[in-house]
N, CA, C and O atoms as a GROMACS GRO file, in nm:
protein
  448
    1UNK      N    1  -1.016   0.472  -3.670
    1UNK     CA    2  -1.038   0.388  -3.552
    1UNK      C    3  -1.172   0.326  -3.562
    1UNK      O    4  -1.271   0.390  -3.594
    2UNK      N    5  -1.174   0.190  -3.531
    2UNK     CA    6  -1.278   0.096  -3.582
    2UNK      C    7  -1.407   0.128  -3.442
    2UNK      O    8  -1.378   0.122  -3.323
    3UNK      N    9  -1.523   0.156  -3.489
    3UNK     CA   10  -1.624   0.178  -3.354
    3UNK      C   11  -1.661   0.075  -3.308
    3UNK      O   12  -1.743   0.078  -3.217
    4UNK      N   13  -1.618  -0.034  -3.351
    4UNK     CA   14  -1.664  -0.170  -3.301
    4UNK      C   15  -1.580  -0.214  -3.174
    4UNK      O   16  -1.615  -0.299  -3.092
    5UNK      N   17  -1.448  -0.135  -3.173
    5UNK     CA   18  -1.374  -0.174  -3.086
    5UNK      C   19  -1.403  -0.113  -2.923
    5UNK      O   20  -1.459  -0.005  -2.905
    6UNK      N   21  -1.368  -0.174  -2.843
    6UNK     CA   22  -1.396  -0.142  -2.705
    6UNK      C   23  -1.272  -0.083  -2.613
    6UNK      O   24  -1.183  -0.154  -2.566
    7UNK      N   25  -1.281   0.032  -2.600
    7UNK     CA   26  -1.200   0.091  -2.502
    7UNK      C   27  -1.215   0.121  -2.361
    7UNK      O   28  -1.281   0.217  -2.324
    8UNK      N   29  -1.155   0.041  -2.281
    8UNK     CA   30  -1.171   0.024  -2.142
    8UNK      C   31  -1.173   0.139  -2.062
    8UNK      O   32  -1.207   0.137  -1.943
    9UNK      N   33  -1.137   0.243  -2.126
    9UNK     CA   34  -1.133   0.378  -2.040
    9UNK      C   35  -1.286   0.448  -2.071
    9UNK      O   36  -1.329   0.545  -2.009
   10UNK      N   37  -1.336   0.399  -2.146
   10UNK     CA   38  -1.508   0.418  -2.204
   10UNK      C   39  -1.570   0.416  -2.071
   10UNK      O   40  -1.582   0.301  -2.029
   11UNK      N   41  -1.619   0.515  -1.985
   11UNK     CA   42  -1.736   0.486  -1.903
   11UNK      C   43  -1.858   0.514  -1.961
   11UNK      O   44  -1.872   0.621  -2.020
   12UNK      N   45  -1.939   0.444  -1.956
   12UNK     CA   46  -2.079   0.460  -1.999
   12UNK      C   47  -2.146   0.583  -1.941
   12UNK      O   48  -2.100   0.616  -1.832
   13UNK      N   49  -2.218   0.638  -1.976
   13UNK     CA   50  -2.296   0.763  -1.951
   13UNK      C   51  -2.462   0.712  -1.929
   13UNK      O   52  -2.531   0.657  -2.016
   14UNK      N   53  -2.499   0.743  -1.805
   14UNK     CA   54  -2.641   0.701  -1.778
   14UNK      C   55  -2.744   0.750  -1.884
   14UNK      O   56  -2.829   0.669  -1.922
   15UNK      N   57  -2.744   0.868  -1.932
   15UNK     CA   58  -2.826   0.933  -2.043
   15UNK      C   59  -2.810   0.891  -2.160
   15UNK      O   60  -2.894   0.923  -2.244
   16UNK      N   61  -2.711   0.820  -2.194
   16UNK     CA   62  -2.672   0.770  -2.310
   16UNK      C   63  -2.731   0.612  -2.335
   16UNK      O   64  -2.776   0.568  -2.441
   17UNK      N   65  -2.719   0.545  -2.217
   17UNK     CA   66  -2.771   0.439  -2.190
   17UNK      C   67  -2.919   0.423  -2.204
   17UNK      O   68  -2.973   0.326  -2.258
   18UNK      N   69  -2.994   0.551  -2.140
   18UNK     CA   70  -3.126   0.554  -2.114
   18UNK      C   71  -3.184   0.605  -2.272
   18UNK      O   72  -3.303   0.579  -2.292
   19UNK      N   73  -3.128   0.657  -2.358
   19UNK     CA   74  -3.151   0.724  -2.485
   19UNK      C   75  -3.159   0.578  -2.580
   19UNK      O   76  -3.246   0.550  -2.663
   20UNK      N   77  -3.051   0.505  -2.545
   20UNK     CA   78  -3.058   0.370  -2.653
   20UNK      C   79  -3.171   0.284  -2.604
   20UNK      O   80  -3.215   0.207  -2.689
   21UNK      N   81  -3.230   0.280  -2.483
   21UNK     CA   82  -3.334   0.200  -2.433
   21UNK      C   83  -3.462   0.236  -2.442
   21UNK      O   84  -3.562   0.164  -2.436
   22UNK      N   85  -3.452   0.405  -2.463
   22UNK     CA   86  -3.597   0.462  -2.433
   22UNK      C   87  -3.713   0.401  -2.523
   22UNK      O   88  -3.827   0.418  -2.479
   23UNK      N   89  -3.701   0.337  -2.636
   23UNK     CA   90  -3.795   0.282  -2.707
   23UNK      C   91  -3.867   0.138  -2.599
   23UNK      O   92  -3.987   0.111  -2.594
   24UNK      N   93  -3.792   0.089  -2.547
   24UNK     CA   94  -3.823   0.006  -2.453
   24UNK      C   95  -3.948   0.016  -2.373
   24UNK      O   96  -4.037  -0.068  -2.367
   25UNK      N   97  -3.940   0.138  -2.311
   25UNK     CA   98  -4.044   0.217  -2.248
   25UNK      C   99  -4.038   0.144  -2.080
   25UNK      O  100  -4.099   0.185  -1.981
   26UNK      N  101  -3.962   0.049  -2.086
   26UNK     CA  102  -3.944   0.000  -1.940
   26UNK      C  103  -3.870   0.090  -1.838
   26UNK      O  104  -3.894   0.081  -1.718
   27UNK      N  105  -3.793   0.161  -1.880
   27UNK     CA  106  -3.727   0.256  -1.805
   27UNK      C  107  -3.812   0.380  -1.739
   27UNK      O  108  -3.783   0.449  -1.640
   28UNK      N  109  -3.938   0.388  -1.834
   28UNK     CA  110  -4.026   0.506  -1.792
   28UNK      C  111  -4.076   0.476  -1.634
   28UNK      O  112  -4.084   0.560  -1.545
   29UNK      N  113  -4.108   0.329  -1.625
   29UNK     CA  114  -4.174   0.298  -1.492
   29UNK      C  115  -4.081   0.273  -1.349
   29UNK      O  116  -4.106   0.212  -1.245
   30UNK      N  117  -3.972   0.344  -1.390
   30UNK     CA  118  -3.890   0.322  -1.294
   30UNK      C  119  -3.896   0.448  -1.161
   30UNK      O  120  -3.950   0.556  -1.184
   31UNK      N  121  -3.850   0.424  -1.059
   31UNK     CA  122  -3.877   0.560  -0.990
   31UNK      C  123  -3.724   0.604  -0.974
   31UNK      O  124  -3.634   0.541  -0.918
   32UNK      N  125  -3.717   0.719  -1.031
   32UNK     CA  126  -3.554   0.783  -1.088
   32UNK      C  127  -3.498   0.826  -0.980
   32UNK      O  128  -3.378   0.805  -0.966
   33UNK      N  129  -3.571   0.896  -0.880
   33UNK     CA  130  -3.498   0.905  -0.740
   33UNK      C  131  -3.420   0.797  -0.669
   33UNK      O  132  -3.306   0.813  -0.627
   34UNK      N  133  -3.491   0.681  -0.659
   34UNK     CA  134  -3.452   0.547  -0.607
   34UNK      C  135  -3.327   0.505  -0.689
   34UNK      O  136  -3.231   0.447  -0.639
   35UNK      N  137  -3.335   0.541  -0.820
   35UNK     CA  138  -3.237   0.470  -0.895
   35UNK      C  139  -3.123   0.535  -0.891
   35UNK      O  140  -3.014   0.478  -0.896
   36UNK      N  141  -3.142   0.691  -0.878
   36UNK     CA  142  -3.032   0.753  -0.855
   36UNK      C  143  -2.950   0.748  -0.727
   36UNK      O  144  -2.828   0.766  -0.734
   37UNK      N  145  -3.014   0.722  -0.604
   37UNK     CA  146  -2.987   0.702  -0.480
   37UNK      C  147  -2.890   0.574  -0.450
   37UNK      O  148  -2.789   0.568  -0.380
   38UNK      N  149  -2.971   0.450  -0.544
   38UNK     CA  150  -2.905   0.345  -0.539
   38UNK      C  151  -2.728   0.350  -0.625
   38UNK      O  152  -2.618   0.306  -0.595
   39UNK      N  153  -2.772   0.414  -0.718
   39UNK     CA  154  -2.641   0.438  -0.809
   39UNK      C  155  -2.523   0.522  -0.732
   39UNK      O  156  -2.406   0.489  -0.750
   40UNK      N  157  -2.551   0.615  -0.660
   40UNK     CA  158  -2.481   0.706  -0.561
   40UNK      C  159  -2.423   0.576  -0.486
   40UNK      O  160  -2.309   0.532  -0.503
   41UNK      N  161  -2.507   0.530  -0.410
   41UNK     CA  162  -2.471   0.452  -0.287
   41UNK      C  163  -2.387   0.353  -0.334
   41UNK      O  164  -2.280   0.347  -0.273
   42UNK      N  165  -2.401   0.271  -0.425
   42UNK     CA  166  -2.305   0.154  -0.516
   42UNK      C  167  -2.192   0.244  -0.532
   42UNK      O  168  -2.091   0.222  -0.466
   43UNK      N  169  -2.197   0.336  -0.608
   43UNK     CA  170  -2.072   0.408  -0.658
   43UNK      C  171  -1.973   0.445  -0.551
   43UNK      O  172  -1.855   0.421  -0.573
   44UNK      N  173  -2.010   0.505  -0.429
   44UNK     CA  174  -1.951   0.527  -0.339
   44UNK      C  175  -1.896   0.410  -0.237
   44UNK      O  176  -1.807   0.438  -0.156
   45UNK      N  177  -1.952   0.282  -0.244
   45UNK     CA  178  -1.918   0.168  -0.185
   45UNK      C  179  -1.809   0.134  -0.262
   45UNK      O  180  -1.707   0.092  -0.207
   46UNK      N  181  -1.818   0.152  -0.428
   46UNK     CA  182  -1.710   0.067  -0.488
   46UNK      C  183  -1.592   0.160  -0.483
   46UNK      O  184  -1.481   0.108  -0.471
   47UNK      N  185  -1.606   0.318  -0.491
   47UNK     CA  186  -1.480   0.396  -0.472
   47UNK      C  187  -1.423   0.373  -0.329
   47UNK      O  188  -1.300   0.376  -0.319
   48UNK      N  189  -1.497   0.350  -0.216
   48UNK     CA  190  -1.427   0.342  -0.089
   48UNK      C  191  -1.358   0.193  -0.091
   48UNK      O  192  -1.239   0.194  -0.060
   49UNK      N  193  -1.402   0.097  -0.115
   49UNK     CA  194  -1.359  -0.030  -0.138
   49UNK      C  195  -1.228  -0.030  -0.231
   49UNK      O  196  -1.129  -0.093  -0.193
   50UNK      N  197  -1.227   0.036  -0.347
   50UNK     CA  198  -1.105   0.027  -0.408
   50UNK      C  199  -0.980   0.163  -0.348
   50UNK      O  200  -0.864   0.164  -0.390
   51UNK      N  201  -1.028   0.258  -0.255
   51UNK     CA  202  -0.944   0.355  -0.207
   51UNK      C  203  -0.869   0.267  -0.094
   51UNK      O  204  -0.748   0.277  -0.073
   52UNK      N  205  -0.960   0.175  -0.020
   52UNK     CA  206  -0.913   0.108   0.104
   52UNK      C  207  -0.805   0.000   0.050
   52UNK      O  208  -0.701  -0.027   0.110
   53UNK      N  209  -0.843  -0.053  -0.062
   53UNK     CA  210  -0.732  -0.178  -0.124
   53UNK      C  211  -0.603  -0.112  -0.173
   53UNK      O  212  -0.494  -0.169  -0.163
   54UNK      N  213  -0.624   0.039  -0.238
   54UNK     CA  214  -0.513   0.107  -0.290
   54UNK      C  215  -0.424   0.144  -0.154
   54UNK      O  216  -0.304   0.164  -0.169
   55UNK      N  217  -0.487   0.154  -0.018
   55UNK     CA  218  -0.422   0.223   0.041
   55UNK      C  219  -0.356   0.102   0.134
   55UNK      O  220  -0.266   0.138   0.211
   56UNK      N  221  -0.388  -0.018   0.133
   56UNK     CA  222  -0.331  -0.128   0.174
   56UNK      C  223  -0.212  -0.158   0.112
   56UNK      O  224  -0.108  -0.184   0.171
   57UNK      N  225  -0.230  -0.154  -0.038
   57UNK     CA  226  -0.104  -0.180  -0.131
   57UNK      C  227  -0.023  -0.098  -0.088
   57UNK      O  228   0.087  -0.137  -0.050
   58UNK      N  229  -0.055   0.025  -0.083
   58UNK     CA  230   0.083   0.131  -0.081
   58UNK      C  231   0.140   0.111   0.055
   58UNK      O  232   0.263   0.116   0.058
   59UNK      N  233   0.072   0.086   0.185
   59UNK     CA  234   0.097   0.073   0.301
   59UNK      C  235   0.227  -0.060   0.297
   59UNK      O  236   0.339  -0.056   0.348
   60UNK      N  237   0.167  -0.160   0.225
   60UNK     CA  238   0.265  -0.271   0.225
   60UNK      C  239   0.380  -0.231   0.141
   60UNK      O  240   0.493  -0.255   0.183
   61UNK      N  241   0.362  -0.171   0.019
   61UNK     CA  242   0.496  -0.125  -0.055
   61UNK      C  243   0.600  -0.039   0.022
   61UNK      O  244   0.722  -0.047   0.005
   62UNK      N  245   0.534   0.048   0.112
   62UNK     CA  246   0.618   0.114   0.190
   62UNK      C  247   0.660   0.050   0.305
   62UNK      O  248   0.769   0.099   0.336
   63UNK      N  249   0.629  -0.029   0.378
   63UNK     CA  250   0.671  -0.112   0.481
   63UNK      C  251   0.788  -0.210   0.426
   63UNK      O  252   0.881  -0.251   0.496
   64UNK      N  253   0.768  -0.237   0.304
   64UNK     CA  254   0.865  -0.334   0.233
   64UNK      C  255   0.995  -0.253   0.202
   64UNK      O  256   1.105  -0.302   0.228
   65UNK      N  257   0.981  -0.112   0.139
   65UNK     CA  258   1.089  -0.049   0.140
   65UNK      C  259   1.158  -0.018   0.247
   65UNK      O  260   1.279  -0.041   0.254
   66UNK      N  261   1.091   0.039   0.344
   66UNK     CA  262   1.168   0.082   0.485
   66UNK      C  263   1.245  -0.074   0.546
   66UNK      O  264   1.352  -0.078   0.606
   67UNK      N  265   1.162  -0.188   0.515
   67UNK     CA  266   1.259  -0.279   0.603
   67UNK      C  267   1.346  -0.341   0.516
   67UNK      O  268   1.404  -0.439   0.562
   68UNK      N  269   1.378  -0.302   0.367
   68UNK     CA  270   1.466  -0.346   0.286
   68UNK      C  271   1.591  -0.227   0.334
   68UNK      O  272   1.705  -0.264   0.362
   69UNK      N  273   1.554  -0.106   0.336
   69UNK     CA  274   1.638  -0.004   0.366
   69UNK      C  275   1.721  -0.022   0.523
   69UNK      O  276   1.840   0.000   0.546
   70UNK      N  277   1.626  -0.064   0.610
   70UNK     CA  278   1.677  -0.088   0.738
   70UNK      C  279   1.774  -0.218   0.720
   70UNK      O  280   1.881  -0.217   0.780
   71UNK      N  281   1.742  -0.316   0.649
   71UNK     CA  282   1.848  -0.465   0.624
   71UNK      C  283   1.972  -0.370   0.569
   71UNK      O  284   2.075  -0.362   0.635
   72UNK      N  285   1.961  -0.315   0.474
   72UNK     CA  286   2.063  -0.262   0.399
   72UNK      C  287   2.175  -0.147   0.492
   72UNK      O  288   2.292  -0.121   0.465
   73UNK      N  289   2.109  -0.106   0.583
   73UNK     CA  290   2.187  -0.002   0.653
   73UNK      C  291   2.223  -0.031   0.805
   73UNK      O  292   2.303   0.037   0.869
   74UNK      N  293   2.152  -0.142   0.854
   74UNK     CA  294   2.184  -0.178   0.989
   74UNK      C  295   2.318  -0.229   1.021
   74UNK      O  296   2.375  -0.208   1.128
   75UNK      N  297   2.359  -0.286   0.937
   75UNK     CA  298   2.521  -0.344   0.958
   75UNK      C  299   2.601  -0.246   0.975
   75UNK      O  300   2.681  -0.241   1.068
   76UNK      N  301   2.586  -0.145   0.875
   76UNK     CA  302   2.696  -0.023   0.899
   76UNK      C  303   2.655   0.054   1.013
   76UNK      O  304   2.747   0.100   1.081
   77UNK      N  305   2.534   0.079   1.049
   77UNK     CA  306   2.475   0.127   1.171
   77UNK      C  307   2.540   0.063   1.316
   77UNK      O  308   2.560   0.130   1.418
   78UNK      N  309   2.564  -0.058   1.302
   78UNK     CA  310   2.602  -0.136   1.410
   78UNK      C  311   2.754  -0.119   1.433
   78UNK      O  312   2.811  -0.102   1.541
   79UNK      N  313   2.806  -0.125   1.314
   79UNK     CA  314   2.970  -0.128   1.307
   79UNK      C  315   2.988   0.030   1.354
   79UNK      O  316   3.071   0.046   1.443
   80UNK      N  317   2.926   0.137   1.311
   80UNK     CA  318   2.968   0.271   1.353
   80UNK      C  319   2.930   0.279   1.503
   80UNK      O  320   3.010   0.345   1.570
   81UNK      N  321   2.840   0.234   1.560
   81UNK     CA  322   2.816   0.254   1.687
   81UNK      C  323   2.917   0.190   1.768
   81UNK      O  324   2.972   0.255   1.858
   82UNK      N  325   2.946   0.076   1.748
   82UNK     CA  326   3.044  -0.018   1.796
   82UNK      C  327   3.180   0.058   1.784
   82UNK      O  328   3.250   0.073   1.885
   83UNK      N  329   3.215   0.101   1.674
   83UNK     CA  330   3.366   0.167   1.663
   83UNK      C  331   3.351   0.294   1.757
   83UNK      O  332   3.447   0.316   1.832
   84UNK      N  333   3.246   0.378   1.764
   84UNK     CA  334   3.244   0.490   1.849
   84UNK      C  335   3.265   0.457   1.988
   84UNK      O  336   3.355   0.509   2.053
   85UNK      N  337   3.174   0.363   2.041
   85UNK     CA  338   3.226   0.329   2.176
   85UNK      C  339   3.324   0.271   2.194
   85UNK      O  340   3.379   0.286   2.304
   86UNK      N  341   3.376   0.194   2.107
   86UNK     CA  342   3.524   0.131   2.124
   86UNK      C  343   3.631   0.250   2.140
   86UNK      O  344   3.722   0.239   2.222
   87UNK      N  345   3.617   0.362   2.060
   87UNK     CA  346   3.687   0.469   2.075
   87UNK      C  347   3.702   0.542   2.189
   87UNK      O  348   3.809   0.583   2.232
   88UNK      N  349   3.568   0.561   2.250
   88UNK     CA  350   3.561   0.637   2.378
   88UNK      C  351   3.603   0.555   2.504
   88UNK      O  352   3.669   0.609   2.594
   89UNK      N  353   3.562   0.412   2.512
   89UNK     CA  354   3.588   0.303   2.640
   89UNK      C  355   3.734   0.265   2.606
   89UNK      O  356   3.805   0.228   2.699
   90UNK      N  357   3.786   0.272   2.474
   90UNK     CA  358   3.885   0.166   2.464
   90UNK      C  359   3.853   0.018   2.417
   90UNK      O  360   3.736  -0.013   2.396
   91UNK      N  361   3.944  -0.063   2.403
   91UNK     CA  362   3.915  -0.207   2.362
   91UNK      C  363   3.828  -0.283   2.435
   91UNK      O  364   3.761  -0.372   2.382
   92UNK      N  365   3.822  -0.250   2.583
   92UNK     CA  366   3.752  -0.362   2.691
   92UNK      C  367   3.588  -0.320   2.642
   92UNK      O  368   3.498  -0.399   2.672
   93UNK      N  369   3.563  -0.230   2.588
   93UNK     CA  370   3.417  -0.216   2.548
   93UNK      C  371   3.355  -0.310   2.439
   93UNK      O  372   3.243  -0.361   2.445
   94UNK      N  373   3.465  -0.327   2.322
   94UNK     CA  374   3.454  -0.413   2.217
   94UNK      C  375   3.464  -0.564   2.296
   94UNK      O  376   3.372  -0.645   2.281
   95UNK      N  377   3.558  -0.589   2.364
   95UNK     CA  378   3.550  -0.720   2.425
   95UNK      C  379   3.420  -0.751   2.510
   95UNK      O  380   3.360  -0.855   2.483
   96UNK      N  381   3.362  -0.654   2.630
   96UNK     CA  382   3.262  -0.666   2.680
   96UNK      C  383   3.151  -0.694   2.583
   96UNK      O  384   3.070  -0.784   2.607
   97UNK      N  385   3.144  -0.616   2.467
   97UNK     CA  386   2.975  -0.639   2.407
   97UNK      C  387   3.016  -0.800   2.342
   97UNK      O  388   2.939  -0.895   2.352
   98UNK      N  389   3.150  -0.809   2.276
   98UNK     CA  390   3.128  -0.933   2.229
   98UNK      C  391   3.110  -1.074   2.312
   98UNK      O  392   3.078  -1.180   2.258
   99UNK      N  393   3.139  -1.055   2.470
   99UNK     CA  394   3.134  -1.125   2.554
   99UNK      C  395   2.994  -1.152   2.582
   99UNK      O  396   2.937  -1.261   2.582
  100UNK      N  397   2.941  -1.027   2.609
  100UNK     CA  398   2.772  -1.015   2.622
  100UNK      C  399   2.690  -1.081   2.521
  100UNK      O  400   2.587  -1.142   2.547
  101UNK      N  401   2.744  -1.065   2.400
  101UNK     CA  402   2.668  -1.124   2.274
  101UNK      C  403   2.694  -1.277   2.267
  101UNK      O  404   2.614  -1.343   2.202
  102UNK      N  405   2.802  -1.344   2.329
  102UNK     CA  406   2.809  -1.474   2.356
  102UNK      C  407   2.744  -1.515   2.472
  102UNK      O  408   2.740  -1.633   2.508
  103UNK      N  409   2.695  -1.424   2.531
  103UNK     CA  410   2.616  -1.492   2.669
  103UNK      C  411   2.694  -1.507   2.804
  103UNK      O  412   2.646  -1.567   2.900
  104UNK      N  413   2.822  -1.449   2.804
  104UNK     CA  414   2.880  -1.437   2.920
  104UNK      C  415   2.920  -1.288   2.968
  104UNK      O  416   2.886  -1.188   2.906
  105UNK      N  417   2.984  -1.287   3.067
  105UNK     CA  418   2.982  -1.152   3.122
  105UNK      C  419   3.184  -1.131   3.145
  105UNK      O  420   3.254  -1.232   3.144
  106UNK      N  421   3.226  -1.038   3.156
  106UNK     CA  422   3.375  -1.013   3.160
  106UNK      C  423   3.428  -1.105   3.286
  106UNK      O  424   3.535  -1.165   3.284
  107UNK      N  425   3.329  -1.108   3.407
  107UNK     CA  426   3.408  -1.173   3.520
  107UNK      C  427   3.387  -1.303   3.504
  107UNK      O  428   3.469  -1.378   3.557
  108UNK      N  429   3.285  -1.355   3.436
  108UNK     CA  430   3.257  -1.534   3.437
  108UNK      C  431   3.341  -1.577   3.318
  108UNK      O  432   3.393  -1.688   3.332
  109UNK      N  433   3.368  -1.512   3.199
  109UNK     CA  434   3.457  -1.564   3.099
  109UNK      C  435   3.594  -1.587   3.137
  109UNK      O  436   3.662  -1.487   3.158
  110UNK      N  437   3.652  -1.708   3.149
  110UNK     CA  438   3.778  -1.760   3.192
  110UNK      C  439   3.866  -1.823   3.093
  110UNK      O  440   3.973  -1.876   3.125
  111UNK      N  441   3.818  -1.816   2.963
  111UNK     CA  442   3.896  -1.878   2.860
  111UNK      C  443   3.980  -1.750   2.791
  111UNK      O  444   3.927  -1.680   2.705
  112UNK      N  445   4.108  -1.729   2.834
  112UNK     CA  446   4.209  -1.601   2.805
  112UNK      C  447   4.320  -1.686   2.705
  112UNK      O  448   4.418  -1.627   2.657
   0.00000   0.00000   0.00000
């Protein structure tokens, strides 16, 4: 494997970066506690942001899946419930539901 190639899974380690730049001596003047606190804060903020984005993506995907299943299963559900109620009450239940869906009532519908 070529040492010059960059693997995006490689995460730089702070101590390695510090050792590389140790000769520059500008790191010696840093307040290590402040740097540590800033790194922890920024890392936690980034993790929080990424988790919230991932949760929203997951939620959107789940809602889409549920609505797709509802669209697919709803026609059969409506047919089954209408058949069950028609079997219990006879054919007037189907006629009543058809008239109600058309905006009329059994008493006011006169086109026989």
